[in-house]
Coordinates of C-alpha atoms in Angstrom, one line a residue:
Chain M
M1 CA 19.8 26.7 -10.9
R2 CA 18.6 29.8 -8.8
P3 CA 17.6 28.1 -5.4
E4 CA 13.9 28.4 -6.6
E5 CA 14.3 26.8 -9.7
I6 CA 15.7 23.9 -7.7
L7 CA 12.4 23.8 -4.9
G8 CA 10.2 24.2 -8.3
L9 CA 11.3 20.5 -9.3
I10 CA 10.4 19.8 -6.1
D11 CA 7.5 17.2 -5.1
H12 CA 7.1 17.7 -1.4
S13 CA 5.9 14.3 0.2
V14 CA 4.2 12.9 3.2
L15 CA 3.2 9.5 2.9
K16 CA 3.7 7.7 6.0
P17 CA 0.9 5.9 7.2
D18 CA 1.0 7.8 10.4
A19 CA 1.0 11.2 9.1
T20 CA -2.0 13.4 10.7
A21 CA -4.2 16.1 9.1
D22 CA -1.9 18.9 10.8
D23 CA 1.1 17.0 9.6
V24 CA -0.6 17.3 5.7
I25 CA -1.7 20.9 6.5
R26 CA 1.7 21.8 7.1
A27 CA 3.0 19.9 4.6
C28 CA 0.6 22.3 2.0
E29 CA 1.9 25.2 3.8
L30 CA 5.6 24.6 3.5
G31 CA 4.9 23.7 0.2
A32 CA 2.9 26.9 -1.0
R33 CA 5.6 28.8 0.6
Y34 CA 8.4 27.3 -1.1
G35 CA 6.6 26.8 -4.0
V36 CA 7.1 23.4 -5.1
A37 CA 6.0 21.2 -7.6
A38 CA 3.7 19.4 -6.4
V39 CA 2.3 18.4 -2.5
C40 CA 2.4 14.6 -2.7
I41 CA -0.2 12.3 0.0
N42 CA -1.8 9.5 0.0
S43 CA -5.4 9.3 -1.7
C44 CA -7.4 9.8 1.6
W45 CA -5.4 13.5 2.5
V46 CA -6.2 14.3 -1.1
E47 CA -9.3 16.8 -0.6
L48 CA -7.5 18.2 2.5
A49 CA -4.5 18.9 0.9
A50 CA -6.4 20.6 -2.0
Q51 CA -8.5 23.0 0.1
H52 CA -4.9 23.9 1.1
L53 CA -2.8 24.6 -1.8
H54 CA -5.6 25.9 -3.4
E55 CA -4.8 29.4 -3.3
S56 CA -1.4 28.4 -3.9
G57 CA -1.6 27.1 -7.4
V58 CA 0.9 24.2 -6.2
P59 CA -1.1 20.7 -7.5
A60 CA -1.7 18.0 -4.6
G61 CA -0.1 14.5 -6.2
A62 CA -2.3 11.5 -5.1
A63 CA 0.1 8.5 -4.5
I64 CA -2.0 4.8 -6.2
G65 CA -1.5 1.2 -5.8
F66 CA 0.7 2.6 -3.1
P67 CA 3.2 1.4 -2.0
L68 CA 2.9 -2.3 -3.5
G69 CA 1.5 -1.4 -6.7
A70 CA -0.5 -4.7 -6.2
T71 CA -4.4 -4.0 -6.6
T72 CA -5.8 -4.9 -10.0
P73 CA -5.8 -2.3 -13.2
R74 CA -10.0 -1.4 -12.0
V75 CA -8.9 -0.9 -8.2
K76 CA -6.0 2.0 -9.4
A77 CA -8.4 3.2 -12.2
G78 CA -11.3 3.8 -9.5
E79 CA -8.5 5.2 -6.9
A80 CA -6.8 7.8 -9.9
Y81 CA -10.5 8.7 -10.5
N82 CA -11.6 10.0 -7.7
A83 CA -8.3 11.0 -6.5
V84 CA -8.7 13.3 -9.2
L85 CA -12.7 14.3 -8.5
D86 CA -11.0 14.9 -4.7
G87 CA -8.9 17.6 -6.3
A88 CA -5.4 15.6 -7.2
R89 CA -3.6 17.1 -10.6
E90 CA -1.0 14.6 -10.5
L91 CA -1.3 10.5 -9.6
D92 CA 2.2 9.3 -8.8
M93 CA 0.8 5.3 -9.8
V94 CA 2.5 2.2 -8.8
I95 CA 3.0 -0.4 -11.5
N96 CA 2.5 -4.1 -10.6
I97 CA 5.8 -5.2 -10.1
G98 CA 4.7 -9.0 -9.6
A99 CA 3.3 -9.1 -13.3
L100 CA 6.1 -7.0 -14.3
K101 CA 8.5 -10.2 -12.8
S102 CA 5.7 -12.6 -13.8
G103 CA 6.9 -11.9 -17.8
D104 CA 3.0 -10.5 -18.4
L105 CA 3.6 -7.7 -19.6
E106 CA 0.2 -7.2 -21.1
L107 CA -1.2 -6.3 -17.3
V108 CA 1.8 -4.6 -16.7
R109 CA 0.9 -2.2 -19.6
D110 CA -3.1 -2.2 -18.8
D111 CA -2.7 -0.7 -15.5
I112 CA -0.5 1.8 -16.4
Q113 CA -2.5 3.1 -19.7
G114 CA -5.8 2.3 -16.7
V115 CA -4.8 5.0 -15.0
V116 CA -3.5 7.2 -18.1
D117 CA -7.1 6.9 -19.3
T118 CA -9.2 7.3 -16.4
S119 CA -6.6 10.8 -15.9
V120 CA -7.9 11.6 -19.1
E121 CA -11.7 11.1 -18.2
A122 CA -11.5 12.5 -14.3
A123 CA -9.9 16.2 -16.0
E124 CA -12.2 16.5 -18.3
V125 CA -15.1 15.9 -15.8
V126 CA -13.5 18.1 -13.2
G127 CA -12.9 20.6 -16.3
V128 CA -8.8 20.7 -16.5
E129 CA -6.6 20.2 -19.1
C130 CA -4.7 17.6 -18.1
I131 CA -3.4 15.4 -15.1
V132 CA 0.1 14.3 -14.9
V133 CA 0.4 10.9 -14.6
K134 CA 3.8 9.2 -12.6
A135 CA 4.4 5.5 -12.7
I136 CA 6.5 4.5 -10.3
L137 CA 8.7 1.4 -11.1
E138 CA 10.4 0.7 -7.9
M139 CA 13.5 0.0 -9.7
C140 CA 15.2 -1.7 -6.5
Y141 CA 13.2 -4.7 -7.3
L142 CA 14.1 -5.3 -10.8
T143 CA 16.7 -6.8 -12.4
E144 CA 18.1 -4.1 -15.7
A145 CA 16.1 -6.0 -18.3
E146 CA 13.3 -5.4 -16.2
K147 CA 14.1 -1.7 -15.6
R148 CA 13.9 -1.6 -19.5
T149 CA 11.2 -3.1 -20.1
A150 CA 9.4 -1.4 -17.2
V151 CA 10.7 2.1 -18.4
M152 CA 9.6 1.9 -21.8
T153 CA 6.3 0.1 -21.1
A154 CA 5.0 3.1 -19.1
V155 CA 6.3 4.7 -21.6
E156 CA 3.9 3.2 -24.2
A157 CA 1.6 3.5 -22.1
G158 CA 1.9 7.4 -21.8
V159 CA 2.9 8.6 -18.6
D160 CA 4.2 11.9 -18.1
F161 CA 7.0 11.0 -15.7
V162 CA 8.8 7.9 -14.5
K163 CA 9.6 7.2 -11.3
T164 CA 12.7 5.1 -9.2
S165 CA 11.0 4.5 -5.8
T166 CA 8.4 4.8 -3.8
G167 CA 10.5 5.2 -0.8
F168 CA 9.0 2.4 1.4
G169 CA 10.9 -1.2 -1.0
P170 CA 14.5 -2.0 0.0
G171 CA 16.2 0.3 -1.7
E172 CA 16.2 3.8 -2.6
A173 CA 16.7 6.0 -5.6
T174 CA 19.7 5.7 -7.8
T175 CA 22.2 8.0 -9.8
E176 CA 22.5 4.5 -11.8
D177 CA 18.7 4.5 -12.6
V178 CA 18.0 8.1 -13.0
A179 CA 20.8 8.1 -16.2
L180 CA 19.0 4.7 -17.2
M181 CA 16.1 6.1 -17.3
R182 CA 16.8 9.9 -19.1
E183 CA 18.8 7.2 -21.5
L184 CA 15.4 5.3 -22.0
A185 CA 12.8 7.6 -22.0
P186 CA 12.0 10.2 -24.9
P187 CA 12.8 13.4 -24.1
E188 CA 8.9 14.5 -23.4
V189 CA 9.2 12.2 -21.0
G190 CA 10.0 13.3 -17.4
V191 CA 12.4 11.2 -14.4
K192 CA 11.6 11.8 -11.1
A193 CA 14.1 10.4 -8.7
A194 CA 12.3 9.8 -5.1
G195 CA 13.2 7.5 -1.9
G196 CA 16.7 8.8 0.3
I197 CA 16.9 11.9 -1.1
R198 CA 17.5 13.9 2.6
S199 CA 19.9 16.9 1.5
L200 CA 20.8 19.6 -1.2
D201 CA 23.5 17.5 -2.0
D202 CA 21.3 14.1 -3.1
V203 CA 19.3 16.7 -4.9
V204 CA 22.2 18.1 -6.8
M205 CA 23.2 14.6 -7.6
M206 CA 19.9 13.4 -9.3
L207 CA 19.4 16.1 -11.2
E208 CA 23.1 16.0 -12.7
A209 CA 22.0 12.4 -13.7
G210 CA 19.3 12.9 -15.7
A211 CA 15.9 13.6 -13.0
S212 CA 13.6 16.4 -13.9
R213 CA 11.4 16.2 -10.8
I214 CA 12.6 15.4 -7.1
G215 CA 10.4 13.5 -4.5
T216 CA 11.3 14.2 -1.2
S217 CA 10.3 14.9 2.6
S218 CA 13.3 16.7 3.1
T219 CA 12.0 19.5 1.6
A220 CA 12.9 22.2 4.6
A221 CA 16.3 20.6 4.8
I222 CA 17.3 21.3 0.8
A223 CA 15.8 24.8 1.2
Q224 CA 18.3 25.2 4.4
G225 CA 20.5 24.2 2.2
L226 CA 19.8 26.9 -0.7
Q227 CA 19.6 29.8 1.6
R228 CA 23.2 29.0 2.9
G229 CA 24.3 29.3 -0.6
G230 CA 24.6 25.3 -0.7
R231 CA 25.2 25.8 -4.1
Chain N
M1 CA -3.6 -29.2 20.0
R2 CA -2.8 -31.7 17.2
P3 CA -1.2 -30.4 14.6
E4 CA -3.5 -29.9 12.4
E5 CA -5.3 -27.9 14.3
I6 CA -2.6 -25.1 14.4
L7 CA -1.9 -25.4 10.8
G8 CA -5.9 -25.1 10.9
L9 CA -5.3 -21.8 12.6
I10 CA -2.4 -20.4 10.4
D11 CA -3.6 -17.6 6.9
H12 CA -0.1 -18.4 4.7
S13 CA 0.5 -15.1 3.4
V14 CA 2.1 -13.9 0.4
L15 CA 1.7 -10.1 0.1
K16 CA 5.3 -9.1 -0.8
P17 CA 5.4 -7.1 -4.2
D18 CA 7.4 -8.8 -6.2
A19 CA 5.7 -12.3 -5.9
T20 CA 5.4 -13.4 -8.7
A21 CA 2.1 -16.1 -10.4
D22 CA 4.3 -18.6 -9.3
D23 CA 5.0 -17.5 -5.8
V24 CA 1.5 -17.4 -6.0
I25 CA 0.4 -20.6 -7.1
R26 CA 2.5 -22.4 -4.9
A27 CA 1.6 -20.6 -1.9
C28 CA -1.8 -22.2 -2.4
E29 CA -0.8 -25.3 -3.0
L30 CA 1.1 -25.6 0.4
G31 CA -2.0 -23.7 1.7
A32 CA -4.3 -26.5 0.6
R33 CA -1.5 -29.6 1.7
Y34 CA -1.2 -28.3 5.0
G35 CA -5.7 -26.7 5.5
V36 CA -4.5 -23.6 6.5
A37 CA -7.0 -20.9 7.5
A38 CA -6.8 -19.0 4.5
V39 CA -4.2 -17.7 2.5
C40 CA -3.9 -14.0 2.3
I41 CA -2.3 -12.3 -1.3
N42 CA -3.0 -8.5 -2.5
S43 CA -5.6 -8.0 -4.5
C44 CA -4.3 -8.3 -7.9
W45 CA -3.8 -12.0 -7.3
V46 CA -7.0 -12.7 -5.8
E47 CA -8.4 -14.8 -8.8
L48 CA -5.3 -17.0 -9.2
A49 CA -5.6 -17.8 -6.0
A50 CA -9.0 -18.9 -6.2
Q51 CA -8.8 -20.8 -9.2
H52 CA -5.7 -22.6 -7.3
L53 CA -7.7 -22.6 -4.0
H54 CA -10.6 -24.2 -5.5
E55 CA -10.6 -28.0 -5.1
S56 CA -9.0 -27.6 -1.4
G57 CA -11.7 -25.3 -0.2
V58 CA -9.7 -23.2 1.6
P59 CA -10.8 -19.9 1.1
A60 CA -8.6 -17.0 -0.7
G61 CA -7.8 -13.8 1.6
A62 CA -7.8 -10.1 0.1
A63 CA -5.2 -7.5 1.1
I64 CA -7.7 -4.3 0.8
G65 CA -5.8 -0.8 1.6
F66 CA -2.7 -2.9 2.5
P67 CA -0.2 -2.0 3.5
L68 CA -0.7 2.2 4.6
G69 CA -4.5 1.7 5.0
A70 CA -3.7 5.4 3.5
T71 CA -6.8 5.7 0.9
T72 CA -10.3 6.7 1.1
P73 CA -13.4 4.3 2.3
R74 CA -14.8 4.6 -1.4
V75 CA -11.6 3.0 -2.3
K76 CA -11.5 0.4 0.0
A77 CA -14.7 -0.9 -0.2
G78 CA -14.5 -1.0 -4.0
E79 CA -11.2 -2.9 -3.4
A80 CA -13.4 -5.1 -1.4
Y81 CA -16.5 -5.5 -3.8
N82 CA -13.9 -6.2 -6.4
A83 CA -12.0 -8.8 -4.6
V84 CA -14.8 -10.7 -3.0
L85 CA -16.2 -11.0 -7.2
D86 CA -13.0 -12.4 -8.0
G87 CA -12.8 -14.6 -5.3
A88 CA -12.0 -13.8 -2.4
R89 CA -13.6 -14.8 0.5
E90 CA -11.3 -12.8 3.6
L91 CA -10.4 -9.5 3.4
D92 CA -7.7 -8.4 5.9
M93 CA -8.5 -4.2 5.5
V94 CA -5.8 -1.7 7.2
I95 CA -8.1 0.7 8.9
N96 CA -7.0 4.5 8.3
I97 CA -4.3 5.2 10.8
G98 CA -3.5 9.0 10.2
A99 CA -7.5 9.5 10.9
L100 CA -7.3 7.5 14.2
K101 CA -4.0 9.3 15.1
S102 CA -6.0 12.6 14.0
G103 CA -9.1 11.7 16.4
D104 CA -11.5 11.6 13.8
L105 CA -12.9 8.2 14.6
E106 CA -15.9 9.2 12.1
L107 CA -13.7 8.7 9.8
V108 CA -11.8 5.7 10.9
R109 CA -15.5 3.7 11.6
D110 CA -17.1 4.6 8.2
D111 CA -13.9 3.6 6.0
I112 CA -14.2 0.1 7.9
Q113 CA -18.1 -0.3 8.7
G114 CA -18.0 0.3 4.7
V115 CA -15.6 -2.6 4.1
V116 CA -18.1 -4.4 6.2
D117 CA -20.9 -3.2 4.3
T118 CA -19.5 -4.2 0.9
S119 CA -18.7 -7.2 2.2
V120 CA -22.1 -7.7 2.7
E121 CA -23.4 -6.9 -0.6
A122 CA -20.8 -8.3 -2.1
A123 CA -22.0 -11.8 -0.9
E124 CA -24.7 -12.0 -1.5
V125 CA -24.0 -11.1 -5.4
V126 CA -22.0 -14.0 -5.3
G127 CA -24.3 -16.0 -3.3
V128 CA -21.9 -17.1 -0.2
E129 CA -23.2 -16.6 3.1
C130 CA -20.8 -14.2 4.5
I131 CA -17.4 -12.5 4.2
V132 CA -14.9 -12.7 7.1
V133 CA -13.4 -9.0 7.2
K134 CA -10.4 -8.3 9.0
A135 CA -9.4 -4.8 10.4
I136 CA -5.3 -4.5 10.7
L137 CA -4.9 -1.6 13.3
E138 CA -0.8 -1.0 12.9
M139 CA 0.0 -1.5 16.6
C140 CA 3.0 -0.7 16.3
Y141 CA 2.1 2.8 15.1
L142 CA -0.4 3.4 18.1
T143 CA -0.1 4.5 21.2
E144 CA -2.1 2.7 24.5
A145 CA -5.1 4.4 24.2
E146 CA -5.5 4.4 20.4
K147 CA -4.7 0.9 21.0
R148 CA -8.4 0.2 22.8
T149 CA -9.9 2.9 20.4
A150 CA -9.0 1.1 17.3
V151 CA -10.1 -2.4 19.2
M152 CA -13.7 -1.2 20.3
T153 CA -14.2 1.1 16.8
A154 CA -13.4 -2.2 14.7
V155 CA -15.6 -4.3 17.0
E156 CA -18.4 -1.4 16.8
A157 CA -17.5 -1.5 12.8
G158 CA -18.7 -5.7 12.5
V159 CA -15.6 -6.8 12.0
D160 CA -14.7 -11.0 13.0
F161 CA -11.5 -10.5 13.5
V162 CA -8.6 -7.4 14.6
K163 CA -5.7 -8.4 13.6
T164 CA -1.6 -6.6 15.1
S165 CA 0.5 -5.5 12.1
T166 CA 0.6 -5.6 7.8
G167 CA 4.5 -7.1 8.4
F168 CA 5.6 -3.7 6.6
G169 CA 5.3 -1.1 9.5
P170 CA 8.4 -1.3 11.8
G171 CA 7.0 -3.5 14.9
E172 CA 5.3 -6.5 14.5
A173 CA 3.1 -8.8 16.4
T174 CA 3.6 -8.7 20.2
T175 CA 2.0 -11.0 22.8
E176 CA 1.0 -7.8 25.2
D177 CA -1.1 -6.3 22.0
V178 CA -2.7 -9.7 21.4
A179 CA -3.6 -10.1 25.0
L180 CA -5.0 -6.3 25.0
M181 CA -7.1 -7.1 21.8
R182 CA -8.5 -10.2 23.4
E183 CA -9.3 -8.1 26.4
L184 CA -10.9 -5.7 24.8
A185 CA -12.9 -7.7 22.3
P186 CA -15.9 -9.4 22.8
P187 CA -15.3 -13.4 22.7
E188 CA -17.2 -13.7 19.1
V189 CA -14.5 -11.5 17.6
G190 CA -11.2 -13.3 16.6
V191 CA -7.7 -12.1 17.0
K192 CA -5.1 -12.7 14.5
A193 CA -1.6 -12.1 15.2
A194 CA 0.3 -11.5 12.4
G195 CA 4.2 -9.8 11.2
G196 CA 7.0 -11.2 12.6
I197 CA 6.4 -14.7 13.1
R198 CA 8.1 -17.5 12.1
S199 CA 8.7 -20.3 14.0
L200 CA 6.5 -23.0 16.0
D201 CA 7.4 -20.9 19.2
D202 CA 6.1 -17.4 18.0
V203 CA 3.3 -19.0 16.9
V204 CA 2.8 -21.2 19.9
M205 CA 3.4 -17.6 21.8
M206 CA 0.3 -15.9 20.2
L207 CA -2.1 -18.9 20.8
E208 CA -1.3 -18.6 24.8
A209 CA -1.9 -14.7 24.2
G210 CA -5.2 -15.1 22.9
A211 CA -4.8 -15.2 19.2
S212 CA -7.5 -17.8 17.3
R213 CA -5.6 -16.8 13.9
I214 CA -1.7 -16.4 13.1
G215 CA -0.8 -14.5 10.1
T216 CA 2.8 -15.9 8.8
S217 CA 4.6 -16.3 5.5
S218 CA 6.6 -18.8 7.1
T219 CA 4.0 -21.6 7.1
A220 CA 6.7 -24.2 5.9
A221 CA 9.1 -23.9 8.1
I222 CA 6.1 -23.9 11.0
A223 CA 4.8 -27.2 9.7
Q224 CA 8.1 -28.9 10.0
G225 CA 8.3 -27.8 13.8
L226 CA 4.8 -29.4 14.3
Q227 CA 6.2 -32.5 12.3
R228 CA 9.2 -32.8 14.6
G229 CA 7.3 -32.7 17.6
G230 CA 7.6 -29.5 18.7
R231 CA 5.0 -29.7 20.4

């Protein structure tokens, strides 16, 4: 892969709670410069990010129900709707982990489905073709059986990507989880590896395991790795 | 203070994303048995908790914008409104830390005020006198000047409590922060210490520093400390 192809698979992320408006603007400038897939921010920064990304064509991605996933379907859908109206074109929503671990798969599905349905509705309102929805499964909390259930439930609910981690949990993206997701999800559903990806080597490892999108805050370091001819 | 007075100042908290319905029910049973001030849960569990606490008279407390505080005022207000309709009688909302660090005090205030105003509106809808609103300032991220600004902004916005921490950040409640909050806030505004409080000794230290409410998941251990005549 050429360097720009690798950079084009990266969701450059600024998700820390103490990130400032300046941090968000700098992230957008960096994202535009490198032609990343999206710039992911918390939902209060979507409007600002969308403004600063506008000319570049790089979409703003909003984190929804982030990072615990423990809000209600109504709240997640409302957050998703508002994020799209504020300018988000991608939504990274955290599934209801507690509901999954309680065996309440109906709630898990309704929760994801609510965001998918809302994204369709909101896309019409703002006049865009579609909004990319990613379900963050936060694999570090899940048993092997729960991981499989989570992937299948998210796929059934109609997401565009399944994603490994928030980066805020006790575990990071693993190549095993990425490979499992790639194995279970149909080809049209992407796999996003996120959490603990800090170098070009990490990126390559995740791509080789089957990831089609990479979430990281270390985009500058990865771009430097590419410049040095890391691959 | 008598043991039951100390227990009556505790917000028993179950906030981990992988907490199950059974964990929430057990927390409510424990909270009812010890007569705690409130049982704090993530907003997707409010309805279940309110059902299981109903007979005890112990209120359910909902975490709002938790734990990053990085959603919009509209989203936080919507989450607060829905939580009260689901049965919450206390709301622990995280302030917009990034806005504070960006110097956008208007957004910080509007964000808190939105939850306070919504709580009044929702209280009328459900027919209760009032909803207790606590602003979580997540002191570990703030400079000394920002801590002071955060307390004063929350007080101006009309909260009932200022609270030190979410328990998810890189820092926990400190006696210095509690004392600062107690010094700055008027007497009618309470101070809630939360984050890293695991024993009766921790509780007593925080109360002596000026806390009037304690957030902890270690209520059982604290109750055992009291039974052993720890104080």
